[in-house]
Amino acid sequence: MTDFLSQLDPVSLLSITLITATPLVLAAMGGMMCERSGVVNIALEGIMLTGAFIGYGVAFFTHSVWIGLAAAIVSGMLIATLHAVLSISFLVDQIVSGMVINILAVGITGVFYRTYLESATTVGPGTFPHWDVPVLSAIPVIGPIFFQNQFVTYAMLILIFVVHFILFRTVWGLRTRACGEHPRAAETAGINVYFVRYVNVIASGALAGLGGAYFSLQQIGNFLPNMTGGRGYIALAAMIFGKWTPLGAFAASLLFSGSDQVGSRLQSVFHVPIPLQFLGMIPYVLTIIVVAGAMGRAVAPAAVGIPYKKG
Amino acid sequence: MAAAWRGRVVTTVLVPLVSVVCGFLVGAIAIVAAGADPLVAYGALFAGAFTNHNALAETLVSTTPYLGLGLAVALGFRAGLFNIGAEGQFYIGSLAGTFVAYSIHGLPPVLEVPLGLIAGMAGGALWASIAGGLKARFGAHEVITTIMLNYVSFLVASYLVDTKGLMLAPDVSTPRTPDVDPSAVLPVILAGSRLHVGFILALLAVPVVWFLIERTTIGFRLRAVGFSQGAARAAGISVGRTIVLTMALSGALAGFAGIVEVLGVNYHMTDTVAAGYGFDAIAVALLARSNPWGVLPAAFLFGALHNGAGFMQLETQISSDLISIVQASVIIFVAAPVIVGWLFRLRRAPAETVHITQREVDAPVT
Amino acid sequence: MDLDVSWRQVHALLGENGAGKSTLMNVVYGLLRPDAGEISFDGQRVEIRSPLDAIRLGIGMVHQHFMLIPPLTVAENIVLGHEIANRGVIDLAGASSRVHELSQRFGLDVNPRERIADLSVGTQQRVEILKALYRGARLLILDEPTAVLTPQEIDGLFAIVRALVAEGNAVIFITHKLAEVAQIADVITVMRRGQVVATTTPKESSSADLARMMVGRPVLLRVEKKPAEPGARSLAVEDLVVLDDRRHVAVDKVNLEVRAGEIVGIAGVEGNGQNELVEAIMGLRPMKGGRVLLEGHEIGRATTRSRLHRGLGLIPPDRHRMGVVLELSVADNLVLDDYDRPPFARWLVRQFSAIREYAERLIKTFDIRVQNPEQPVSSLSGGNQQKLVVARQLGTLPKVLIASQPTRGVDVGSIEFIHRQIVSERDRGLAVLLVSSELDEVLSLADRVAVIYRGHIVAVIDAKDADRERVGLLMAGAA
Amino acid sequence: GSTPTTGSSCSKTWKVGLVTDVGKLSDKSFNFDSYKGVQDAQADSSLCVQGRAIESSVESDYPKNIGQFVDQKYDMIVTVGFKLGDATIKAAKANPNIKFVMVDYGDFTDNPTPSNLVGLLFKEDQPGFLAGALAGLLTKSNVIGAVAGLQTVPPVVHYVQGYENGAKYTNPKVKVLKIYQPESGAKDFNDPDWGKQQATTFFGQGADIIFGVGGNTGNGGLLAAKEKGKMCIGVDVDQYVSYPDVDSCLITSAEKHLDKAVKTAITTMVQGSFKSGLLTFEMANDGVGLAPYHDFDSKISADVKAKIADVQAKLKAGSITTGVTS
Ligand SMILES: Nc1ncnc2c1ncn2[C@@H]1O[C@H](COP(=O)(O)OP(=O)(O)OP(=O)(O)O)[C@@H](O)[C@H]1O
Ligand SMILES: Nc1ncnc2c1ncn2[C@@H]1O[C@H](COP(=O)(O)OP(=O)(O)OP(=O)(O)O)[C@@H](O)[C@H]1O
Ligand SMILES: [Mg+2]
Ligand SMILES: [Mg+2]
C-alpha cells in the first residue's frame, strides 16, 4: 500500500496535472469570453501558437521573458482582432474565420521560425522563474501543488476567479452574456453589440496568447513549430465540458490533463499494458459524450455562431 | 436577367479568382519578410507544379485527394453541415479499404479494386455517421464532434497500424500495414509517372456529386434540410435521417479519397498522421463555393500548391508552411467578398457572404 | 411621411401587416437609419443614431417580439445597459429595489428575481414596460402589445397605458385591430404601404372607415359561408398528452374531433398548447399519451411523411420557419411534400417537366403572383408565400387540413382569398382544424369553436353560441 | 544559411539534396541533425557543396520530393529516416548516376544493394549502453529514467534498451523508468512539455538521472532535470553544444554522429571514394560514442571514468554485447 502510494506520488501527479492544465484553462476561458458574447472561437489553437512564437521571438531578441510575455499577449490580441474583424464586421462564418486563423498561424510561425529562429543555437531567453509563495508554499500537499509555480500558472489560477467575477458580477459580464444570448435585445437596451463582441474576442486573444506563453516561455524556453500540438482544440472541449464557466473549464482541464498523466504513469511506473492510444482518446471521447448531452446538456449561449447584423 | 447572370459570374468566378490573386499577394509579403524574392519563389512554385519533368502529372496526383475531400465537405455544406472531420474519415476509410485490399488474394483486379474502394467508402461513411447520428439524435454540433473524432481516428489508426496481430505487417522495419496485392492497385495511366486511375475516378466523382445534389431526390432532401430544417420536417422529410445520410455520403467521399491514395500511390498505410487534409478540404470547398464543379479548379489549385511547394523550398529554402499562408489568405478573401469588393470597387458585386452554420437550430429529432 | 405625437395622448398607429409600422418605429428608436427626413422631439430637431440616443431622449419601446433575454432574471433584463454599478460591479440588490419601487408605482406586478424563461407572456410584457420606464421613458412605443394577451389582460394593459398618459407621458400604440383603437386611442394615424393615409380620431372615423383607409378599398370583415354539413368523423384526438420543449405538459388529455365538411376552430391565447397539439397530430412531436385517429385508423406512431400521404395536410403557424424553404424555387416548394413520388421523381431522379407543369397549374389556381416558377420563394411577398403554402396543401387534396395561423402576417386581400379557399374546400368535404390566435378569425370561420387554456380544451361551443365576451373569458381560464 | 559557398577554387559544385520524413527539419533530431551534416559539408569550402532540403508533409510526398532533386540533376540525395526506405531504393535503381544516402536504414537483407546507394546504420544501442553504464555508476538513488520519442521508431528503442542494459551492467540494483511518447501526429518528437512532465514524474519516483531520447520531446526531459537540479544525458549529438540551455545538468550525450556520417558520405562522393552498401557506425569504428563530460568532468571520479573507458573498450572489442537485438 505504501509502496503503491509512493509509486502513485499523488502530490507530484496533481502538481503536474495543474501545470499542464494551465494552457487549457487559459485558452478555454478565452474561448468562453468569446462565446459568451456570441462569437465561436475555434482559433484558440492558432492564437496560442502565435502567442508562443511571438512571445519567444521577442524574448529571444530582447533577452527578457517579461517583454516576451507582453508580446505574447499583444500578439494574441492582434490575431484575435483579425477574427473579430472577419466574423463581426465582415460577417464571415465564425468557424471559417477561426479555421483560417489556425492555418495562418501554422504558416506564419513555420515560415518565420525557419527564417529567424531555427538555426539559433545560443542559449535562449530561459523561462519564467519559479516563485514559491512565502509561507503558503510550505504547507504540505497544498504548497507544492499550488504555491511553487511559475508565472503563467499563477496567472491562470487568479484569472479563473477574475473571469468568473467579470462574467457573473460585473456590468461588462452582464452585457457580454446578453450579447451572446440575444444580441438584438442587447442592442435595444442601448448596448453596442459590436463593441462588446470585439472587446471579448480580443480579450480571448489575450488569454489564449498568455496560454501560448506557457509553452515557449514557461515550460521550454524555446519555440518549436506546432508546439501547441492541438491543445487549443482540447481547450475548446474543456470549455464545453465545463459548460462555459471558468470553474467548470478548470475542472475539465484538470480532468483532461490528469487523465494524460495517469495514462503515462500506468505505462512508465505501473507497467500496465493499456495501449496509450486509448488513454489518449479520453478527452476527445468525453467531449463527444458531453456534447451529446449524456452528462446533462451543455447549453451554449443561444446566439453563439450567428453573425449579428444591425437593423 | 442578363444582370443576374453577370452577378452569378462575378460571385462564382471573379471573386474566387481575385481572391486567389490576393492570397498570392499576401503570400508575397510573407516571402519578402522571410528574406526571399517572391518572383523567384513563385516562379519555382509554378515550375514545381507545372513545368518541371512530370510536374503536371504529380500535380494531378496531389489534386486527386483534394477532389474527393473537397466534394465531401461541399456536400456537407449543402445540407448545412460543417464536416471538419474529413481528415478522420480519410484515415478510417483508408484503414478499412486497406484492410480489405491486403486481406483479399487471388481475385482479378476488376473485383479486388472495387472491393477495396467500397470498403474505403464504407469506412469513411460509418465514421462520419457517428457525428451525423449524434447530431440527429442528440443535437450534438457536428463541428465539435468531428474535430474530436479526427483525433480519435488518428489514435485508432496508430493503434491498428502499430499493434502486432492487428494491421501491422509482419517483418517490416517500419510500422505499416502489409502492401496490397498488385491486383488491388489502381493502375498508372501515364507511363513514367505516378498518375493513376484514381484521378479519373475522382474526376468522375464531380459530375456524380453534382447530379446527386441537383438532380436526385436525395440531393433535394439534403438541400431542403440545409436551408430549413423546420420546413423540411413539416413536409415530412426526416431531418435526422437526412443528416445521417448526408454525413455518410460526405464521409464516403472522404473515405474514397483515402483509399484511392492507398491503392493508387502508397499501396499500404503507415501510422504517420500529419497531413492536415481536413482543413485543406474545407478550404477547397469554400473556394468552390460548395459547388461540385467549383471543386474541380479549387482542388487543382491546392494540388498545384502542394506539389509546387517542394520545388519552391528547394530553390529558395523557404519553409513549405508558406503555402498555408497563401491558402489561409485565399480563404479570407473568398469568405469575406466585401474585402475584394472594396479592393476592386466591384460595388455592384452581389457577393453574398458564405453561410454554413445552420439557420436554425432545431430540437433534437427523435 | 409625417407623424405628430403630443404629450398626454395615446397615439394609435394603424395599418395592415407589412404597412411599415414597425419599420417606422424602429427608425424612431434608432434601430434603423432613415434614408431621408428628420425627427423632432420636444420641439428640437434630433438625430437618433442608436437606441442609446433614443433612450437618452426619453423614448422607450416595447417591441413586437419581446427583447428579453430568457436565461437572465427580471432585474438583470431591466437594468441591462443602464446598470446600477459600483466601479463596474453590478449592484443587483439596488437594481431589485429600484425595480420593485417602479412596479409598485405603476401597478406592474413582477418578481425581480425570477428568470424570464419562467414567466408568462403577459408578465414578460410587464417587464418590457418596466424596462422602458426604468430608463426614464416619457414617450412609450408599444408595438402590437395586445397580440399575445387575453381580452382580460388587454384591459389590464389599457389601464396601465392610461395611467402613464395621465402622468404626462405619451404612448404610441401600434396595432392593426380596429376595436382596440376605438377603445384606447386619442389620435389615430393610418398607414398603408409605408405612407400615412390619414390622421383622425376615434370620434371622426368608424371602424369601417378605418378599415377602408387601411386597405384602400372597402373590405368584407366577415366571411361568407353556408352552414356546415358535417359528415363522418375524419380526425379524432383522444386523451392526447404532449410535452413541450422544456418537458412540461403542454397538452393535457385533450379530446377533439373534426368531421368531414366542418371547420373546428381552436381559440386560445398563444402558448396554451396549440403548437404542441398541432405538432403532435402531424407527428412532428412525440406524444406522451393518447391516440390520434385518421378516419378511424390510429396514426399516433406514423411518421409525418406517412400522415401527409394518408391525407393530413398542414398549414404551419410559422411560414418562414416551417412553411417554405425560402432559398428554393416556387416549384420546388410546391412539391415539397411529394418531391420523391411519381410523377415528380422516377427512382431517385427528379422529373422537372412534371414538377413544372404541376407548379404552373397550382400557381394559376391559387393566384400566386410570381414571375416564373423557378424564382426563389424569398422573392415573393408574404401574402404570396402563404398562398403558396395553402396551394401546396390543398393541391394534394387532403382529407383533413390542419390550418395553424393560416393568415398571420398576410394582407387583407390574401386573407380573403385564403379564407374563401378553406371554406370552399370544406364545402367539398374537407375536415378543417383551424388554430388561430386571432379570435375574430376563429369566430368568423369556424363551425364549432374549441377553447384551449393551459393545455386543456375548456369548452367546445357551437359557432352560433360563441360570442367574443364568452370565448374571451374562457381563453383567460375563467371557466 | 543557404547561399552556396562556391569559391573560385571549385571546378564543380556538388549539389546535395535532402528529403525529410514528415517530422520536418525542426525536429531537433534525425532530420535536423542529418541536414546539419549537409550544411556542414556546404560550409566546408574545400568540398564545393551546395545543399538544399525539401520537407515532406505526407507519405506520398517521399518519391515526389526525391524526384525533385533527381530532375534538378543533383549529385547526391540524402533521405532521412527509415520511412523513406522504399522510395529511396526505388529511386536509386531508377537513377544509377545519382548517389543516394539513406539515413537510419539498413534493411538491404533481401535486396541487392544498388551500386549508387549507401545506407547509414548506427548501433544506437552501444552509446545507449555506455550512457546507461555511466548512469548506473552515478546514480545515488538507484533509480534512473529515460524519456523517449515514438516506440515505433527503431533507433529510439535501441537507445533506450541499450541504456537500460548498460545501467544494469554496472549497477544490478538500478531501476530504470522509461516512457515512450504516444503517437499523436503533430506532437511526435515535438512535445517537450510532455517530456518535461514525464521526467518530473520520474524524479518523484526517486530518479536522479534522465536520458532524453527523441528530439524535442526528449529535450523536455533534459530541461526538467536542469530545473530540478538533477543530472541528464543527451542524445544523438553533443547536446552541450546543440542545446546549451541544459548544459548545467548534462553529464554526457549518447552520440550517433548523424551529421558527421552524412558529411562523410558527401565527402566520399566529392573525393571519388563513394562505396555503396551499408555503412555501419559503431563503437569499433568510432561512429558512435559518448560525448565529453564537460562541466561534470571534474565531478566524476577517476574510478568511474576508468570503468566507463573499460566498458567502451570491451564494446569496441566485442567482448561484451549490449543485449539489444535490432
Ligand atoms: N429597408 C427596407 N427596404 C424595403 N422594404 C423594407 C425595408 N425594411 C423593411 N421592409 C419591408 O417593409 C415592410 C414593412 O414592415 P413592418 O415590419 O414595418 O410592417 P408592420 O406594419 O409592422 O407589419 P406587422 O403588422 O406585420 O408588424 C415589410 O414588408 C418589410 O419586409
Ligand atoms: N429589407 C428588404 N429590402 C428590400 N426588399 C424587401 C425587404 N424586405 C422585404 N422586401 C420585399 O418587399 C416585398 C414585400 O414584402 P412583405 O412580405 O412584407 O410584403 P407585404 O407588403 O406584406 O405583401 P403581401 O401583401 O403580399 O403580404 C417582398 O417582395 C420582399 O421581397
Ligand atoms: Mg410590425
Ligand atoms: Mg407581409
mmCIF file with all atom_site columns, N, CA, C and O in Angstrom, chain A residues 92-93 95 99-100 107 110-111 114-116 233 240 275 277 288 292 297, chain B residues 33-34 134 138 143-144 151 158 279 282 313 321-322 332 336 356-357:
data_model
loop_
_atom_site.group_PDB
_atom_site.id
_atom_site.type_symbol
_atom_site.label_atom_id
_atom_site.label_alt_id
_atom_site.label_comp_id
_atom_site.label_asym_id
_atom_site.label_entity_id
_atom_site.label_seq_id
_atom_site.pdbx_PDB_ins_code
_atom_site.Cartn_x
_atom_site.Cartn_y
_atom_site.Cartn_z
_atom_site.occupancy
_atom_site.B_iso_or_equiv
_atom_site.pdbx_formal_charge
_atom_site.auth_seq_id
_atom_site.auth_comp_id
_atom_site.auth_asym_id
_atom_site.auth_atom_id
_atom_site.pdbx_PDB_model_num
ATOM 1   N N  . VAL A 1 92  ? -18.182 37.033 -41.817 1.00 0.00 ? 92  VAL A N  1
ATOM 2   C CA . VAL A 1 92  ? -17.676 35.733 -42.256 1.00 0.00 ? 92  VAL A CA 1
ATOM 3   C C  . VAL A 1 92  ? -18.117 34.681 -41.242 1.00 0.00 ? 92  VAL A C  1
ATOM 4   O O  . VAL A 1 92  ? -18.164 34.961 -40.050 1.00 0.00 ? 92  VAL A O  1
ATOM 5   N N  . ASP A 1 93  ? -18.476 33.529 -41.736 1.00 0.00 ? 93  ASP A N  1
ATOM 6   C CA . ASP A 1 93  ? -18.835 32.439 -40.840 1.00 0.00 ? 93  ASP A CA 1
ATOM 7   C C  . ASP A 1 93  ? -17.741 32.288 -39.784 1.00 0.00 ? 93  ASP A C  1
ATOM 8   O O  . ASP A 1 93  ? -16.565 32.201 -40.111 1.00 0.00 ? 93  ASP A O  1
ATOM 9   N N  . ILE A 1 95  ? -16.783 29.956 -37.847 1.00 0.00 ? 95  ILE A N  1
ATOM 10  C CA . ILE A 1 95  ? -15.951 28.756 -37.864 1.00 0.00 ? 95  ILE A CA 1
ATOM 11  C C  . ILE A 1 95  ? -14.922 28.857 -38.987 1.00 0.00 ? 95  ILE A C  1
ATOM 12  O O  . ILE A 1 95  ? -13.754 28.514 -38.812 1.00 0.00 ? 95  ILE A O  1
ATOM 13  N N  . MET A 1 99  ? -10.948 28.889 -38.445 1.00 0.00 ? 99  MET A N  1
ATOM 14  C CA . MET A 1 99  ? -10.134 27.897 -39.128 1.00 0.00 ? 99  MET A CA 1
ATOM 15  C C  . MET A 1 99  ? -9.020  28.583 -39.934 1.00 0.00 ? 99  MET A C  1
ATOM 16  O O  . MET A 1 99  ? -7.873  28.131 -39.937 1.00 0.00 ? 99  MET A O  1
ATOM 17  N N  . VAL A 1 100 ? -9.383  29.676 -40.585 1.00 0.00 ? 100 VAL A N  1
ATOM 18  C CA . VAL A 1 100 ? -8.400  30.422 -41.361 1.00 0.00 ? 100 VAL A CA 1
ATOM 19  C C  . VAL A 1 100 ? -7.244  30.854 -40.462 1.00 0.00 ? 100 VAL A C  1
ATOM 20  O O  . VAL A 1 100 ? -6.070  30.748 -40.826 1.00 0.00 ? 100 VAL A O  1
ATOM 21  N N  . GLY A 1 107 ? 1.256   28.691 -40.798 1.00 0.00 ? 107 GLY A N  1
ATOM 22  C CA . GLY A 1 107 ? 2.077   29.227 -41.874 1.00 0.00 ? 107 GLY A CA 1
ATOM 23  C C  . GLY A 1 107 ? 3.051   30.283 -41.372 1.00 0.00 ? 107 GLY A C  1
ATOM 24  O O  . GLY A 1 107 ? 4.266   30.197 -41.607 1.00 0.00 ? 107 GLY A O  1
ATOM 25  N N  . GLY A 1 110 ? 5.624   28.919 -38.868 1.00 0.00 ? 110 GLY A N  1
ATOM 26  C CA . GLY A 1 110 ? 6.539   27.998 -39.537 1.00 0.00 ? 110 GLY A CA 1
ATOM 27  C C  . GLY A 1 110 ? 7.563   28.733 -40.387 1.00 0.00 ? 110 GLY A C  1
ATOM 28  O O  . GLY A 1 110 ? 8.768   28.488 -40.297 1.00 0.00 ? 110 GLY A O  1
ATOM 29  N N  . VAL A 1 111 ? 7.066   29.663 -41.202 1.00 0.00 ? 111 VAL A N  1
ATOM 30  C CA . VAL A 1 111 ? 7.956   30.368 -42.120 1.00 0.00 ? 111 VAL A CA 1
ATOM 31  C C  . VAL A 1 111 ? 8.967   31.211 -41.353 1.00 0.00 ? 111 VAL A C  1
ATOM 32  O O  . VAL A 1 111 ? 10.172  31.188 -41.637 1.00 0.00 ? 111 VAL A O  1
ATOM 33  N N  . ARG A 1 114 ? 11.619  29.312 -39.365 1.00 0.00 ? 114 ARG A N  1
ATOM 34  C CA . ARG A 1 114 ? 12.676  28.848 -40.257 1.00 0.00 ? 114 ARG A CA 1
ATOM 35  C C  . ARG A 1 114 ? 13.663  29.967 -40.550 1.00 0.00 ? 114 ARG A C  1
ATOM 36  O O  . ARG A 1 114 ? 14.872  29.803 -40.510 1.00 0.00 ? 114 ARG A O  1
ATOM 37  N N  . THR A 1 115 ? 13.113  31.151 -40.798 1.00 0.00 ? 115 THR A N  1
ATOM 38  C CA . THR A 1 115 ? 13.979  32.247 -41.208 1.00 0.00 ? 115 THR A CA 1
ATOM 39  C C  . THR A 1 115 ? 14.812  32.806 -40.063 1.00 0.00 ? 115 THR A C  1
ATOM 40  O O  . THR A 1 115 ? 15.983  33.093 -40.231 1.00 0.00 ? 115 THR A O  1
ATOM 41  N N  . TYR A 1 116 ? 14.172  32.968 -38.899 1.00 0.00 ? 116 TYR A N  1
ATOM 42  C CA . TYR A 1 116 ? 14.846  33.761 -37.881 1.00 0.00 ? 116 TYR A CA 1
ATOM 43  C C  . TYR A 1 116 ? 15.314  32.991 -36.652 1.00 0.00 ? 116 TYR A C  1
ATOM 44  O O  . TYR A 1 116 ? 16.185  33.445 -35.934 1.00 0.00 ? 116 TYR A O  1
ATOM 45  N N  . TYR A 1 233 ? -7.711  22.816 -29.335 1.00 0.00 ? 233 TYR A N  1
ATOM 46  C CA . TYR A 1 233 ? -8.969  22.096 -29.535 1.00 0.00 ? 233 TYR A CA 1
ATOM 47  C C  . TYR A 1 233 ? -9.397  21.414 -28.251 1.00 0.00 ? 233 TYR A C  1
ATOM 48  O O  . TYR A 1 233 ? -10.593 21.327 -27.941 1.00 0.00 ? 233 TYR A O  1
ATOM 49  N N  . ILE A 1 240 ? -16.493 23.510 -23.323 1.00 0.00 ? 240 ILE A N  1
ATOM 50  C CA . ILE A 1 240 ? -17.815 22.909 -23.463 1.00 0.00 ? 240 ILE A CA 1
ATOM 51  C C  . ILE A 1 240 ? -18.102 21.997 -22.279 1.00 0.00 ? 240 ILE A C  1
ATOM 52  O O  . ILE A 1 240 ? -19.160 22.061 -21.661 1.00 0.00 ? 240 ILE A O  1
ATOM 53  N N  . PRO A 1 275 ? -2.894  0.123  -24.174 1.00 0.00 ? 275 PRO A N  1
ATOM 54  C CA . PRO A 1 275 ? -2.341  0.901  -25.279 1.00 0.00 ? 275 PRO A CA 1
ATOM 55  C C  . PRO A 1 275 ? -2.527  2.392  -25.006 1.00 0.00 ? 275 PRO A C  1
ATOM 56  O O  . PRO A 1 275 ? -3.620  2.832  -24.641 1.00 0.00 ? 275 PRO A O  1
ATOM 57  N N  . GLN A 1 277 ? -2.778  4.708  -26.920 1.00 0.00 ? 277 GLN A N  1
ATOM 58  C CA . GLN A 1 277 ? -3.732  5.348  -27.822 1.00 0.00 ? 277 GLN A CA 1
ATOM 59  C C  . GLN A 1 277 ? -5.100  5.484  -27.171 1.00 0.00 ? 277 GLN A C  1
ATOM 60  O O  . GLN A 1 277 ? -5.784  6.490  -27.345 1.00 0.00 ? 277 GLN A O  1
ATOM 61  N N  . ILE A 1 288 ? -17.145 14.286 -26.687 1.00 0.00 ? 288 ILE A N  1
ATOM 62  C CA . ILE A 1 288 ? -18.242 13.855 -27.554 1.00 0.00 ? 288 ILE A CA 1
ATOM 63  C C  . ILE A 1 288 ? -19.442 13.461 -26.704 1.00 0.00 ? 288 ILE A C  1
ATOM 64  O O  . ILE A 1 288 ? -20.584 13.833 -26.988 1.00 0.00 ? 288 ILE A O  1
ATOM 65  N N  . ALA A 1 292 ? -23.031 15.338 -26.665 1.00 0.00 ? 292 ALA A N  1
ATOM 66  C CA . ALA A 1 292 ? -24.235 14.575 -26.975 1.00 0.00 ? 292 ALA A CA 1
ATOM 67  C C  . ALA A 1 292 ? -25.234 14.620 -25.825 1.00 0.00 ? 292 ALA A C  1
ATOM 68  O O  . ALA A 1 292 ? -26.317 14.060 -25.924 1.00 0.00 ? 292 ALA A O  1
ATOM 69  N N  . ARG A 1 297 ? -27.273 18.274 -20.622 1.00 0.00 ? 297 ARG A N  1
ATOM 70  C CA . ARG A 1 297 ? -26.999 19.019 -21.839 1.00 0.00 ? 297 ARG A CA 1
ATOM 71  C C  . ARG A 1 297 ? -26.143 20.244 -21.550 1.00 0.00 ? 297 ARG A C  1
ATOM 72  O O  . ARG A 1 297 ? -26.388 20.997 -20.626 1.00 0.00 ? 297 ARG A O  1
ATOM 73  N N  . ALA B 2 33  ? 9.232   39.155 -46.262 1.00 0.00 ? 33  ALA B N  1
ATOM 74  C CA . ALA B 2 33  ? 9.586   39.232 -44.845 1.00 0.00 ? 33  ALA B CA 1
ATOM 75  C C  . ALA B 2 33  ? 10.513  38.088 -44.457 1.00 0.00 ? 33  ALA B C  1
ATOM 76  O O  . ALA B 2 33  ? 11.312  38.217 -43.531 1.00 0.00 ? 33  ALA B O  1
ATOM 77  N N  . ALA B 2 34  ? 10.376  36.961 -45.152 1.00 0.00 ? 34  ALA B N  1
ATOM 78  C CA . ALA B 2 34  ? 11.247  35.836 -44.845 1.00 0.00 ? 34  ALA B CA 1
ATOM 79  C C  . ALA B 2 34  ? 12.567  35.944 -45.583 1.00 0.00 ? 34  ALA B C  1
ATOM 80  O O  . ALA B 2 34  ? 13.380  35.024 -45.546 1.00 0.00 ? 34  ALA B O  1
ATOM 81  N N  . LEU B 2 134 ? -25.027 11.499 -33.871 1.00 0.00 ? 134 LEU B N  1
ATOM 82  C CA . LEU B 2 134 ? -25.046 12.273 -32.630 1.00 0.00 ? 134 LEU B CA 1
ATOM 83  C C  . LEU B 2 134 ? -25.791 13.586 -32.838 1.00 0.00 ? 134 LEU B C  1
ATOM 84  O O  . LEU B 2 134 ? -26.475 14.068 -31.942 1.00 0.00 ? 134 LEU B O  1
ATOM 85  N N  . PHE B 2 138 ? -29.061 13.680 -30.737 1.00 0.00 ? 138 PHE B N  1
ATOM 86  C CA . PHE B 2 138 ? -28.885 14.500 -29.546 1.00 0.00 ? 138 PHE B CA 1
ATOM 87  C C  . PHE B 2 138 ? -28.654 15.964 -29.849 1.00 0.00 ? 138 PHE B C  1
ATOM 88  O O  . PHE B 2 138 ? -28.473 16.761 -28.932 1.00 0.00 ? 138 PHE B O  1
ATOM 89  N N  . VAL B 2 143 ? -19.491 20.299 -35.671 1.00 0.00 ? 143 VAL B N  1
ATOM 90  C CA . VAL B 2 143 ? -18.145 20.876 -35.695 1.00 0.00 ? 143 VAL B CA 1
ATOM 91  C C  . VAL B 2 143 ? -17.330 20.322 -34.533 1.00 0.00 ? 143 VAL B C  1
ATOM 92  O O  . VAL B 2 143 ? -16.194 19.880 -34.694 1.00 0.00 ? 143 VAL B O  1
ATOM 93  N N  . ILE B 2 144 ? -17.940 20.314 -33.368 1.00 0.00 ? 144 ILE B N  1
ATOM 94  C CA . ILE B 2 144 ? -17.221 19.795 -32.195 1.00 0.00 ? 144 ILE B CA 1
ATOM 95  C C  . ILE B 2 144 ? -16.984 18.293 -32.344 1.00 0.00 ? 144 ILE B C  1
ATOM 96  O O  . ILE B 2 144 ? -15.859 17.811 -32.165 1.00 0.00 ? 144 ILE B O  1
ATOM 97  N N  . TYR B 2 151 ? -9.246  13.390 -33.924 1.00 0.00 ? 151 TYR B N  1
ATOM 98  C CA . TYR B 2 151 ? -8.175  12.917 -33.048 1.00 0.00 ? 151 TYR B CA 1
ATOM 99  C C  . TYR B 2 151 ? -8.349  11.440 -32.728 1.00 0.00 ? 151 TYR B C  1
ATOM 100 O O  . TYR B 2 151 ? -7.386  10.680 -32.694 1.00 0.00 ? 151 TYR B O  1
ATOM 101 N N  . SER B 2 158 ? -3.223  4.772  -35.452 1.00 0.00 ? 158 SER B N  1
ATOM 102 C CA . SER B 2 158 ? -1.929  4.451  -34.854 1.00 0.00 ? 158 SER B CA 1
ATOM 103 C C  . SER B 2 158 ? -2.003  3.123  -34.100 1.00 0.00 ? 158 SER B C  1
ATOM 104 O O  . SER B 2 158 ? -1.087  2.308  -34.166 1.00 0.00 ? 158 SER B O  1
ATOM 105 N N  . PHE B 2 279 ? -8.479  20.393 -42.969 1.00 0.00 ? 279 PHE B N  1
ATOM 106 C CA . PHE B 2 279 ? -8.580  21.837 -43.135 1.00 0.00 ? 279 PHE B CA 1
ATOM 107 C C  . PHE B 2 279 ? -8.467  22.221 -44.605 1.00 0.00 ? 279 PHE B C  1
ATOM 108 O O  . PHE B 2 279 ? -9.175  23.087 -45.099 1.00 0.00 ? 279 PHE B O  1
ATOM 109 N N  . ILE B 2 282 ? -11.727 21.797 -46.328 1.00 0.00 ? 282 ILE B N  1
ATOM 110 C CA . ILE B 2 282 ? -12.685 22.879 -46.086 1.00 0.00 ? 282 ILE B CA 1
ATOM 111 C C  . ILE B 2 282 ? -12.346 24.068 -46.965 1.00 0.00 ? 282 ILE B C  1
ATOM 112 O O  . ILE B 2 282 ? -13.220 24.693 -47.569 1.00 0.00 ? 282 ILE B O  1
ATOM 113 N N  . GLN B 2 313 ? 10.703  25.149 -52.080 1.00 0.00 ? 313 GLN B N  1
ATOM 114 C CA . GLN B 2 313 ? 11.608  25.040 -50.947 1.00 0.00 ? 313 GLN B CA 1
ATOM 115 C C  . GLN B 2 313 ? 13.029  24.718 -51.432 1.00 0.00 ? 313 GLN B C  1
ATOM 116 O O  . GLN B 2 313 ? 14.010  25.263 -50.922 1.00 0.00 ? 313 GLN B O  1
ATOM 117 N N  . ASP B 2 321 ? 5.635   25.743 -45.199 1.00 0.00 ? 321 ASP B N  1
ATOM 118 C CA . ASP B 2 321 ? 4.492   26.316 -44.474 1.00 0.00 ? 321 ASP B CA 1
ATOM 119 C C  . ASP B 2 321 ? 3.985   27.588 -45.136 1.00 0.00 ? 321 ASP B C  1
ATOM 120 O O  . ASP B 2 321 ? 2.881   28.043 -44.845 1.00 0.00 ? 321 ASP B O  1
ATOM 121 N N  . LEU B 2 322 ? 4.795   28.161 -46.014 1.00 0.00 ? 322 LEU B N  1
ATOM 122 C CA . LEU B 2 322 ? 4.342   29.356 -46.719 1.00 0.00 ? 322 LEU B CA 1
ATOM 123 C C  . LEU B 2 322 ? 3.017   29.095 -47.433 1.00 0.00 ? 322 LEU B C  1
ATOM 124 O O  . LEU B 2 322 ? 2.150   29.969 -47.518 1.00 0.00 ? 322 LEU B O  1
ATOM 125 N N  . ILE B 2 332 ? -9.670  33.782 -46.739 1.00 0.00 ? 332 ILE B N  1
ATOM 126 C CA . ILE B 2 332 ? -10.164 35.039 -46.175 1.00 0.00 ? 332 ILE B CA 1
ATOM 127 C C  . ILE B 2 332 ? -10.853 35.854 -47.260 1.00 0.00 ? 332 ILE B C  1
ATOM 128 O O  . ILE B 2 332 ? -11.969 36.347 -47.087 1.00 0.00 ? 332 ILE B O  1
ATOM 129 N N  . ALA B 2 336 ? -14.812 36.557 -47.240 1.00 0.00 ? 336 ALA B N  1
ATOM 130 C CA . ALA B 2 336 ? -15.209 37.938 -46.974 1.00 0.00 ? 336 ALA B CA 1
ATOM 131 C C  . ALA B 2 336 ? -15.144 38.721 -48.275 1.00 0.00 ? 336 ALA B C  1
ATOM 132 O O  . ALA B 2 336 ? -14.264 39.541 -48.471 1.00 0.00 ? 336 ALA B O  1
ATOM 133 N N  . ILE B 2 356 ? -22.530 28.894 -43.576 1.00 0.00 ? 356 ILE B N  1
ATOM 134 C CA . ILE B 2 356 ? -22.595 27.458 -43.437 1.00 0.00 ? 356 ILE B CA 1
ATOM 135 C C  . ILE B 2 356 ? -23.379 27.063 -42.211 1.00 0.00 ? 356 ILE B C  1
ATOM 136 O O  . ILE B 2 356 ? -24.237 26.208 -42.250 1.00 0.00 ? 356 ILE B O  1
ATOM 137 N N  . THR B 2 357 ? -23.107 27.736 -41.139 1.00 0.00 ? 357 THR B N  1
ATOM 138 C CA . THR B 2 357 ? -23.760 27.372 -39.907 1.00 0.00 ? 357 THR B CA 1
ATOM 139 C C  . THR B 2 357 ? -25.265 27.437 -40.108 1.00 0.00 ? 357 THR B C  1
ATOM 140 O O  . THR B 2 357 ? -25.753 28.296 -40.804 1.00 0.00 ? 357 THR B O  1
#
